[in-house]
Structure formats: structure tokens, C-alpha cells
Tab-separated table of C-alpha atoms in Angstrom:
chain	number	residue	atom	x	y	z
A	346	UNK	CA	0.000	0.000	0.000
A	347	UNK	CA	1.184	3.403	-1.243
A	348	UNK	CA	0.545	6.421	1.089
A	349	UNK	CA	1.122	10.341	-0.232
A	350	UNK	CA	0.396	13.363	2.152
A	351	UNK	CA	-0.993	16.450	0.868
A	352	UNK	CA	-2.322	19.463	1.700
A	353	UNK	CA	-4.740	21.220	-0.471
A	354	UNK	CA	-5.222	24.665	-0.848
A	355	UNK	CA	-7.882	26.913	-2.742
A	356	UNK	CA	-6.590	30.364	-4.167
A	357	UNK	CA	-10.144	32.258	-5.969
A	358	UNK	CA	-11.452	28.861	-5.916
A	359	UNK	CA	-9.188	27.100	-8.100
A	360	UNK	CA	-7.367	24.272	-6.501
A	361	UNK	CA	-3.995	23.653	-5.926
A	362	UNK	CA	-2.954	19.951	-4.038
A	363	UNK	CA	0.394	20.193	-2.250
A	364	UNK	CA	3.183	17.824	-2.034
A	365	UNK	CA	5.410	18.791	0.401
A	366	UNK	CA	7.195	15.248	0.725
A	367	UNK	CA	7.333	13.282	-3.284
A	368	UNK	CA	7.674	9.713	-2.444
A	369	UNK	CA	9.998	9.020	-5.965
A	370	UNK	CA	13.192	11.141	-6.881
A	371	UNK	CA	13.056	14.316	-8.958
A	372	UNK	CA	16.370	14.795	-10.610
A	373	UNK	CA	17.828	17.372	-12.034
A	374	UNK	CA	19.608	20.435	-10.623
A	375	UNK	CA	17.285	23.521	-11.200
A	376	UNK	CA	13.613	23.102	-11.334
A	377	UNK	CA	13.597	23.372	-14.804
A	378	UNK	CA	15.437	20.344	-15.450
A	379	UNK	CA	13.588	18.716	-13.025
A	380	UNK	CA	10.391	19.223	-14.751
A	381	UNK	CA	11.831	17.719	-17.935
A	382	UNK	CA	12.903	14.541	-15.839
A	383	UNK	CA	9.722	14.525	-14.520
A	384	UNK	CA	7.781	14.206	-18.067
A	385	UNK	CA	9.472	11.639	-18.723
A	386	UNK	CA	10.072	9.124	-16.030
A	387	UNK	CA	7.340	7.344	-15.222
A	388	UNK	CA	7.297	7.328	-11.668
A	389	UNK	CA	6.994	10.419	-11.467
A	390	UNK	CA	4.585	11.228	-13.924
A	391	UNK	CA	2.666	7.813	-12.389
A	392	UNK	CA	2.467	9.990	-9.211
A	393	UNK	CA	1.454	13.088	-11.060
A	394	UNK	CA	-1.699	11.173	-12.605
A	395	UNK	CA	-2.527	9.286	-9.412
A	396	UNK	CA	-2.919	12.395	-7.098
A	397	UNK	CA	-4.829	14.561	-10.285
A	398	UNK	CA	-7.006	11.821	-12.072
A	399	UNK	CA	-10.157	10.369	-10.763
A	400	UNK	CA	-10.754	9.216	-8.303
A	401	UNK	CA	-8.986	10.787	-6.625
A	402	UNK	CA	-8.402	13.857	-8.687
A	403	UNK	CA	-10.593	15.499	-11.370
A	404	UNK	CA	-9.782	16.734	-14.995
A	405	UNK	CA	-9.755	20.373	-13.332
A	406	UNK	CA	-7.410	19.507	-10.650
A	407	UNK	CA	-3.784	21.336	-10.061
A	408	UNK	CA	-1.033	20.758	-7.819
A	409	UNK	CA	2.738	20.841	-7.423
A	410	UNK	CA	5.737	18.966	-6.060
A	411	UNK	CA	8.105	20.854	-3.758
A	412	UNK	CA	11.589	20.368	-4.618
A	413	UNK	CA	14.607	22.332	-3.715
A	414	UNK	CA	15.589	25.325	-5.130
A	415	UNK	CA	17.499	26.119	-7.642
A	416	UNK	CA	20.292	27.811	-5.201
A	417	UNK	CA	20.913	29.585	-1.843
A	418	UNK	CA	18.221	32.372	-3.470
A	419	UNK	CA	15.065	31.309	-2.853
A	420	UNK	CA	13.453	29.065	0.203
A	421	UNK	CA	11.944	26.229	-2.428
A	422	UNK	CA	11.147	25.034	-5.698
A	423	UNK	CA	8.077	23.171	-7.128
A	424	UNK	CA	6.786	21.696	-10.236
A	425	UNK	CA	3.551	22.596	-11.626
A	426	UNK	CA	0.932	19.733	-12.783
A	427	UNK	CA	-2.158	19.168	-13.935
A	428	UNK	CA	-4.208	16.355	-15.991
A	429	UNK	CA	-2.080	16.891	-18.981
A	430	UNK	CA	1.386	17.423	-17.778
A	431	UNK	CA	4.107	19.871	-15.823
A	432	UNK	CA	3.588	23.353	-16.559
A	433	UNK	CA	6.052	26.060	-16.338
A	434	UNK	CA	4.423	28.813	-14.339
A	435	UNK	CA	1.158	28.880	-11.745
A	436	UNK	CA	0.336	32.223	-10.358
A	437	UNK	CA	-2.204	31.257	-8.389
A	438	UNK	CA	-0.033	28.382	-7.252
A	439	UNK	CA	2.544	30.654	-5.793
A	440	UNK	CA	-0.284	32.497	-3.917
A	441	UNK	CA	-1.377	28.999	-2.480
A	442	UNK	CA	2.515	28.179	-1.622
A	443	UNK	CA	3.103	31.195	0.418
A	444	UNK	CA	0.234	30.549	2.282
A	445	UNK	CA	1.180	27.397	2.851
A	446	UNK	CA	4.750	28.145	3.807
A	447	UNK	CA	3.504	30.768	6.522
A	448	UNK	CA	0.703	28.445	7.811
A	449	UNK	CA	3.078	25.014	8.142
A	450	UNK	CA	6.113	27.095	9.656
A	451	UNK	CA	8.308	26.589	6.753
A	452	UNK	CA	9.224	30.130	6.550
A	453	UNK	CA	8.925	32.189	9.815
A	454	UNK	CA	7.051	35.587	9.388
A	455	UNK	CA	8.812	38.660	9.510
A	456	UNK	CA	7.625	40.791	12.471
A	457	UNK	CA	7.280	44.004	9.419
A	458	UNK	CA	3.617	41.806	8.822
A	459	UNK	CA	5.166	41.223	5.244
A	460	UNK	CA	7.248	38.267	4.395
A	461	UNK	CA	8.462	37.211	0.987
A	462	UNK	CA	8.321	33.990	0.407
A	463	UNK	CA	10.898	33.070	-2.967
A	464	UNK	CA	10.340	30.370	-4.900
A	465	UNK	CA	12.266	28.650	-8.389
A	466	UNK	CA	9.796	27.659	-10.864
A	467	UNK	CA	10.557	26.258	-14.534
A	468	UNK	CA	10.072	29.742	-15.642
A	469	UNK	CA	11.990	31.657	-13.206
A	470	UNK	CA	11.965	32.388	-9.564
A	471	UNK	CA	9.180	34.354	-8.323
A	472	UNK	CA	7.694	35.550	-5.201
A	473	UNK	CA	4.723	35.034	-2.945
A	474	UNK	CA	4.940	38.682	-0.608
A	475	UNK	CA	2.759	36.983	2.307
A	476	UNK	CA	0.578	40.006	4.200
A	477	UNK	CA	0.091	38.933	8.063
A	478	UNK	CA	-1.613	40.646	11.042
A	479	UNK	CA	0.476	40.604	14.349
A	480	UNK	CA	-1.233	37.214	15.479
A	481	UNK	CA	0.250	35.670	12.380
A	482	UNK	CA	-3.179	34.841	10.050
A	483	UNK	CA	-2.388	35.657	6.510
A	484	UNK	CA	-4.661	38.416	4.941
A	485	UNK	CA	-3.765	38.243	1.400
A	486	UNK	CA	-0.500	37.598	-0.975
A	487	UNK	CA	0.962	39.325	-3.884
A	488	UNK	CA	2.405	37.441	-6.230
A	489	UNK	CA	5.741	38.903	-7.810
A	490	UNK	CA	6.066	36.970	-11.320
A	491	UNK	CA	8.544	36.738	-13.878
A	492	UNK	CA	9.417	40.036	-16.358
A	493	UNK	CA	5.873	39.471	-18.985
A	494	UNK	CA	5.596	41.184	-22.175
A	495	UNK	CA	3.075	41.110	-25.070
A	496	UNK	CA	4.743	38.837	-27.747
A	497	UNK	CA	2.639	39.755	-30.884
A	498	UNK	CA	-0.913	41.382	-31.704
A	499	UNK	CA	-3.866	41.190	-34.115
A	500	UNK	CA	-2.906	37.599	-35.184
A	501	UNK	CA	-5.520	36.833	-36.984
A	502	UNK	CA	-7.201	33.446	-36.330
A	503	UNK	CA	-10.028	31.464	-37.905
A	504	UNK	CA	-12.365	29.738	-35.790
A	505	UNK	CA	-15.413	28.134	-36.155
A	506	UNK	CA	-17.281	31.277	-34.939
A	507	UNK	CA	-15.634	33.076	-37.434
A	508	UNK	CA	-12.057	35.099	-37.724
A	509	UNK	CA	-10.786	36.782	-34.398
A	510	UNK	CA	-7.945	38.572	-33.647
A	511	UNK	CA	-5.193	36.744	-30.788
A	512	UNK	CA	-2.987	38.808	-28.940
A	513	UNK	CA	-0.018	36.710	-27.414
A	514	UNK	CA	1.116	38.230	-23.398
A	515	UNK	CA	4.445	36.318	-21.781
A	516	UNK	CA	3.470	35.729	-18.275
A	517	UNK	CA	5.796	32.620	-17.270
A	518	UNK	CA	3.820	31.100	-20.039
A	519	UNK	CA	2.611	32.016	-22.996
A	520	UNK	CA	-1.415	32.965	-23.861
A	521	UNK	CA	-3.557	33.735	-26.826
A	522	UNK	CA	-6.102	36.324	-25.341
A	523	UNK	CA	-9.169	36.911	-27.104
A	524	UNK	CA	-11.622	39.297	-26.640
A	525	UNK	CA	-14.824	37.306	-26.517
A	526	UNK	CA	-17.437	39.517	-28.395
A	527	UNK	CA	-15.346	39.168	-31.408
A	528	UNK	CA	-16.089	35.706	-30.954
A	529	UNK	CA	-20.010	36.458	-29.833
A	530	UNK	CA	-19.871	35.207	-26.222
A	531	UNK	CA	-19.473	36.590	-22.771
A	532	UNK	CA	-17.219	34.602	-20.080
A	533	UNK	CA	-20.063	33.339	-18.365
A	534	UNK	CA	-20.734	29.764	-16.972
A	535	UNK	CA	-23.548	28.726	-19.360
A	536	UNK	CA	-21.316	29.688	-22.095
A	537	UNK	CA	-18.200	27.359	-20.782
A	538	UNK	CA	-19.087	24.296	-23.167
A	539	UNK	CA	-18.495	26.626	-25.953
A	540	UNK	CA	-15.749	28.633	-24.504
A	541	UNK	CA	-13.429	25.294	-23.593
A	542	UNK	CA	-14.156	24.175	-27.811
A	543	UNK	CA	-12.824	27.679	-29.158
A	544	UNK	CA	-10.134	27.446	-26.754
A	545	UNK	CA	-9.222	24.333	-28.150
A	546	UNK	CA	-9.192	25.567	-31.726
A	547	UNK	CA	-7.084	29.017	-30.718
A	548	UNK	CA	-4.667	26.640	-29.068
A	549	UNK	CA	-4.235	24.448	-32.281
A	550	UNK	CA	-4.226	26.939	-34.839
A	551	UNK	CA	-1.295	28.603	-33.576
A	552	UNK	CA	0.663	25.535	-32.609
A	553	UNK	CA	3.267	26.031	-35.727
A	554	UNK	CA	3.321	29.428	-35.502
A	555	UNK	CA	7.164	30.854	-35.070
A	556	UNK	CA	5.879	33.373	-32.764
A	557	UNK	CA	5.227	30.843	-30.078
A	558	UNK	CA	8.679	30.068	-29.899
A	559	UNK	CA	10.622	31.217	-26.471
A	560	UNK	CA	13.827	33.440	-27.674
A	561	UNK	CA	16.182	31.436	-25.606
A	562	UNK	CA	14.693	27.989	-24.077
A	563	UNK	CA	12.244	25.970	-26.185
A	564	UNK	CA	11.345	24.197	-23.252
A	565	UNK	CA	8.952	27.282	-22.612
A	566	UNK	CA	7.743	27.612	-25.908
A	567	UNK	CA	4.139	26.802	-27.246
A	568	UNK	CA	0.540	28.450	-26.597
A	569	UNK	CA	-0.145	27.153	-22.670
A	570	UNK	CA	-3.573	28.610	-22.929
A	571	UNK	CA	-6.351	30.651	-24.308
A	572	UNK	CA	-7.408	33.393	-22.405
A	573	UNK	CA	-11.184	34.825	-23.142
A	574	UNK	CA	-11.895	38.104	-21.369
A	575	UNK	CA	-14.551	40.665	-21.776
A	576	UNK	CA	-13.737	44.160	-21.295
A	577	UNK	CA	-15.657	45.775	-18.339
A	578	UNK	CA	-14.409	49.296	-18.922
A	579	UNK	CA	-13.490	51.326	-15.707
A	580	UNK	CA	-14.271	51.465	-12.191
A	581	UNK	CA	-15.651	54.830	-10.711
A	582	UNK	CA	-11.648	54.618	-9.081
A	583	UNK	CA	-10.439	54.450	-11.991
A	584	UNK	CA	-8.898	50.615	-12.350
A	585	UNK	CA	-9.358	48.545	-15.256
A	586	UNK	CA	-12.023	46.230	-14.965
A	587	UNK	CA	-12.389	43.084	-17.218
A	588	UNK	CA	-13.381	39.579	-16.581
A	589	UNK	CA	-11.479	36.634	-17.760
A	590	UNK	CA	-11.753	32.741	-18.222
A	591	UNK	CA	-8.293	30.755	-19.206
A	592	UNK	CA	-8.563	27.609	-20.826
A	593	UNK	CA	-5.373	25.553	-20.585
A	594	UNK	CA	-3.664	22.577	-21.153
A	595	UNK	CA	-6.094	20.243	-23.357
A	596	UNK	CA	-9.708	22.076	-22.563
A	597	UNK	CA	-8.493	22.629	-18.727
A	598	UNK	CA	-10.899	25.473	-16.968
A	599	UNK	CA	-8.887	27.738	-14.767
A	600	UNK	CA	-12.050	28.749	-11.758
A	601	UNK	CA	-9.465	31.710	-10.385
A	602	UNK	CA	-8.641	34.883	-12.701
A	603	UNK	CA	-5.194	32.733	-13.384
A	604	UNK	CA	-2.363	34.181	-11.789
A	605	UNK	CA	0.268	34.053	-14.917
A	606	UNK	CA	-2.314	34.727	-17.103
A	607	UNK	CA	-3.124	38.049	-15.020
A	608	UNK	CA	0.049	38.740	-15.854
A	609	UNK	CA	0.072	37.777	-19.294
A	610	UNK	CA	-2.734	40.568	-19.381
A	611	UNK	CA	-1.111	43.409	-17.649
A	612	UNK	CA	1.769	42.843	-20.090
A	613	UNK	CA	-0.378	42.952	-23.348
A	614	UNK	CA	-2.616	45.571	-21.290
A	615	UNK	CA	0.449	47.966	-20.914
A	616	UNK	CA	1.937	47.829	-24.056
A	617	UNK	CA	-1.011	48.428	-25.921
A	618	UNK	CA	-1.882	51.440	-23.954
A	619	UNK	CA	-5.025	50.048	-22.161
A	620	UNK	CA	-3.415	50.048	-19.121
A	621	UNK	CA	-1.796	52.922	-17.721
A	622	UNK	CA	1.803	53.169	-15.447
A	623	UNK	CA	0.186	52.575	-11.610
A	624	UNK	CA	-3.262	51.738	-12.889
A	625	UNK	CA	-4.897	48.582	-11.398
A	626	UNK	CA	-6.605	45.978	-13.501
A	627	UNK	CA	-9.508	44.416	-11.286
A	628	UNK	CA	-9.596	40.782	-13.020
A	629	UNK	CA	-12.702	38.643	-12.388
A	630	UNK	CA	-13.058	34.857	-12.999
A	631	UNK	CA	-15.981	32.989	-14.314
A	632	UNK	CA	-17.032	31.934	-10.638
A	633	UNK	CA	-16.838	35.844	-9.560
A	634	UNK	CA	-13.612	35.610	-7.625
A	635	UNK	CA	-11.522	38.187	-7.722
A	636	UNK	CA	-7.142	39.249	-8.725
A	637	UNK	CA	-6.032	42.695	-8.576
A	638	UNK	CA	-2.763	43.340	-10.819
A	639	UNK	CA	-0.418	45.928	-11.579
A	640	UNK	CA	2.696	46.818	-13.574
A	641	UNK	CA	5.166	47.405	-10.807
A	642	UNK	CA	8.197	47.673	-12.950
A	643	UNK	CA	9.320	48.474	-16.466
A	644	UNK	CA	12.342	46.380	-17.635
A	645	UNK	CA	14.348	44.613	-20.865
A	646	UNK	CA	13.616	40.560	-21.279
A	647	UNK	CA	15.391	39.063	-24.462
A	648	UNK	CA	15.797	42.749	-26.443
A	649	UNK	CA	11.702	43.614	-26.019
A	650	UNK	CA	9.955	45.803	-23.379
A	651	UNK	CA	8.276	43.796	-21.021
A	652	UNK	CA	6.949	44.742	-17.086
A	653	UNK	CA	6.999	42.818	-13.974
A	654	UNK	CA	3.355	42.281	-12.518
A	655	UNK	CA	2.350	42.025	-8.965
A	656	UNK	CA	-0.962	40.140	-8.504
A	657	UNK	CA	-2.896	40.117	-5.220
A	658	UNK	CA	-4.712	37.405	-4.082
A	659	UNK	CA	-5.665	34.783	-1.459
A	660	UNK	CA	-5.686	30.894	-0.819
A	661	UNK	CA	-7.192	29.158	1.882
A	662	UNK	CA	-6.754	25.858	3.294
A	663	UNK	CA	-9.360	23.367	2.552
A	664	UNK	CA	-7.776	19.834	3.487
A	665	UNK	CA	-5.027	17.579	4.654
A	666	UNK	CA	-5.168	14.221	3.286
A	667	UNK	CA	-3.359	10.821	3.112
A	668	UNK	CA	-4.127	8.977	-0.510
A	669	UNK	CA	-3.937	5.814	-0.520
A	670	UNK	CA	-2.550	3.339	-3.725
A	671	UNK	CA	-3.477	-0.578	-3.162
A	672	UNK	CA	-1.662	-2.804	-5.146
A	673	UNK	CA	-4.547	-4.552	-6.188
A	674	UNK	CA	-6.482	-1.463	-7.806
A	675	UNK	CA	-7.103	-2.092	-11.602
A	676	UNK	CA	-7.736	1.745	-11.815
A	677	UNK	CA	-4.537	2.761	-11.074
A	678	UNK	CA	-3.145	5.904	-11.803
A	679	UNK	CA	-6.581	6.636	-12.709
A	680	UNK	CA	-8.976	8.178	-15.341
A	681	UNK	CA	-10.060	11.319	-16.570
A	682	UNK	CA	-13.510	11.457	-18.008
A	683	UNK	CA	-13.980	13.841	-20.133
């Protein structure tokens, strides 16, 4: 009998399933080599699909190994999964983490009530800035990604709903964004069927394009999601206000405004002029949670402008479990069914 300890975490009511202790070796020395081990060894990926399938998973479920970091820099490392693989950036992952570091001890807090929390991911190394009244209870966490940057604008893609125009935003990974009433839908739940199909044909269309390709590590390159948003306009104090559903991996429904992809928007956001230097962008998800981002910084990445975001969010604990693998299960790692 196989036993694996997690703790689960929500942050905007997307999950994220916490592995604090892998029972099988990562290898590799940064995280980024890690995840490529990961993909392909099959114990690991074996654990990967027992903890996210069904039953004992579901096709929306997320989580992460913790490994160690990449150097002295930064407390830990993870990798990213989900029903389809290892990603390369979580946003609302980190959020979870640095709750999770604060609430297990990991990381003591700083007496200031702010304590950054630095983490390697296979994009970079990021940072969960942990907010904490003097009893110690987190009250929220802003996520410090990787420098983002819009990649390319107006492609123009054909869908079956007709042409629309893709705007490609760098946020640890990359996303088409697509302004929905081009497409003749709203980002609302009884739309989602319809919503995870076009995001699905965005994602394939632009799978050859050259413009997907990362500048320096094709391990990062390749459309990681579709992100649908409908522009809100602006709030009476004066934010940007749009709402968003990201469809990643193969038809995967992020329930949270999507950390990276909050910062994929700012990114495209800024450099387009929609978003001004200071100015907030309120981002909603499709279950009415709720990410506030902002361009904190304006810097250089690989000879193109590009910003670092800050998003601010929360995660709560909502279990500690102990899964269970007997030997003589037939449905082992699992199934996804759909």
C-alpha cells in the first residue's frame, strides 16, 4: 500500500494539491530540469496522474511537487501539474505556496507583517509577498512573477465562430487572449461548453506558428492557454475592470482569474496602452472571484519591453489528506472522463 500526504489549498477557488514530501526522486539540478525529468520518467509522472485523475483527482485539478531550489536564493522550488502534464508557471499556485509556507512554519514571518516567500519555478523564480496581522493569520498575498511582455498582436485566427484577432502576453507562459465579443460570447458559466471548444481551436491553430517560440529555451515555448476576457471598462476609481476565463492545457478550466495569465494581461494591457503606469486591472473569474494586478516595474527581457506584474490574491486551506494506492487497484493511476 502506497501512502502520499498532501495538503490542499484553494486560491479564488481554483485548486492547488500540495506535495510537500514526493515519495519518488526528482532529478535534475534547477527546477527546470527537473520538470523535464519529470515528463518523462514514469514514476513520477505515475504519481502526477494518481494524485490529479479520478478518483482521486478530477480533470480540473492542479497541484505541485516541492523540490529544492534552484540555489541559496530562494526558500523552495516546485513543479507545476495538472491532468495533462508539468507546466512552467502557476500564479495562483505561488499564492497557495506562500500561504502554505507561513501556515506550516516553513518560513517564519517577519515581524514588518510582510514576508516574501521566494520560490524557483521552470520559468523563473518568483515571489509570494505573504501580508500577516500581528497574530500571524495571513490576509492576502501578492504574487511577484517573472518580467511578462506582449509577444505579438492582431494575429488573426479562424475559428469556427468566425475570424478573431489573438494577442499573445508572456506571463511565465505564454497565452492567446481573445476578446470574446469578437467571438459572440461573454465569459459566463452557461457559455463554458463553448468557450473550452474555441479554446481548443485558438490553441491548435497557432501551434506552428514561429511566434510561439521562447527566444532562448524551447522548453517554454508553445501556446499554454487561451485566455477569453470581456472588457468591463473602468471602475468609478479608476482601475481597469475586465473579466477573464483561461482555458489551458487540453480544454483545462482555470475557476481563479489565473495568476500568470493576469500577468500575461497586464503585459499585453500595458503595451497596448489600455493600461496605464500605476493603474490597477480588477480581473474577475468565471465563478466571480476576484485578482487585482499591476505593472510594478518596467524592464528589458530578451531585447523587447516587457513589465513585472504584482498580482494580489488569497488561498485558503481546505484539506489535509493521506491517498492511498493498493496494489490490487485495476484503476490505477486513474482516469479522466472527459
Amino acid at each position: 500500500m502506497i501512502h502520499v500526504q498532501t495538503v490542499d489549498y484553494h486560491t479564488a477557488g481554483e485548486p492547488f494539491r500540495i506535495v510537500a514530501e514526493p515519495p519518488v526522486a526528482i532529478d535534475g539540478s534547477t527546477v527546470a530540469q527537473r520538470r523535464v525529468h519529470a515528463m518523462a520518467d514514469p514514476e513520477v509522472d505515475g504519481l502526477r496522474r494518481m494524485l490529479c485523475f479520478e478518483p482521486r483527482g478530477h480533470a480540473d485539478m492542479y497541484g505541485g511537487f516541492i523540490t529544492p531550489p534552484d540555489d541559496q536564493g530562494a526558500h523552495f522550488g516546485v513543479l507545476f501539474w495538472h491532468k495533462d502534464g508539468f507546466s512552467t508557471a502557476c500564479g495562483h499556485g505561488t499564492i497557495a505556496l506562500g500561504v502554505w509556507a507561513i501556515d506550516t512554519g516553513r518560513i517564519g514571518t517577519d515581524p514588518a507583517g510582510v514576508t516574501d516567500v521566494v520560490i524557483d519555478v521552470p520559468s523563473g523564480r518568483v515571489t509570494a509577498r505573504v501580508a500577516t496581522t500581528p497574530e500571524g493569520r495571513v490576509i492576502g498575498v501578492e504574487f511577484v512573477n517573472v518580467p511578462s511582455a506582449l509577444v505579438a498582436s492582431g494575429i488573426p485566427v479562424r475559428t469556427s465562430r468566425g475570424e478573431c484577432a489573438v494577442d499573445l502576453g508572456w506571463g511565465g507562459a505564454l497565452y492567446a487572449c481573445v476578446d470574446t465579443a469578437s467571438v459572440g460570447l461573454q465569459v459566463r458559466p452557461e457559455n463554458l461548453t463553448a468557450l473550452i471548444a474555441l479554446g481548443r481551436e485558438v490553441k491548435a491553430a497557432l501551434a506552428d506558428d514561429p511566434r510561439t517560440e521562447h527566444p532562448s529555451d524551447p522548453r517554454l515555448s508553445g501556446v499554454y492557454g487561451t485566455i477569453f476576457y470581456d472588457d468591463l471598462g473602468t471602475l468609478p476609481a479608476g482601475q481597469r475592470h475586465q473579466r477573464n476565463v483561461t482555458i489551458f492545457a487540453d480544454g483545462q478550466v482555470d475557476r481563479s482569474p489565473c495568476g500568470s495569465g493576469t500577468a500575461a494581461r497586464v503585459a499585453v494591457l500595458t503595451a497596448t496602452g489600455h493600461l496605464a503606469d500605476g493603474q490597477t486591472l480588477v480581473h474577475d473569474s468565471i465563478v466571480g472571484s476576484r485578482f487585482h494586478a499591476v505593472a510594478r516595474e518596467h524592464v528589458t527581457e530578451h531585447g523587447r519591453p516587457a513589465v513585472v506584474p504584482v498580482v494580489t490574491g488569497a488561498a485558503y486551506r481546505v484539506a489535509r489528506s493521506t491517498f492511498e494506492v493498493d496494489p490490487h487497484d485495476p484503476l490505477v493511476p486513474g482516469f479522466v472522463l472527459r
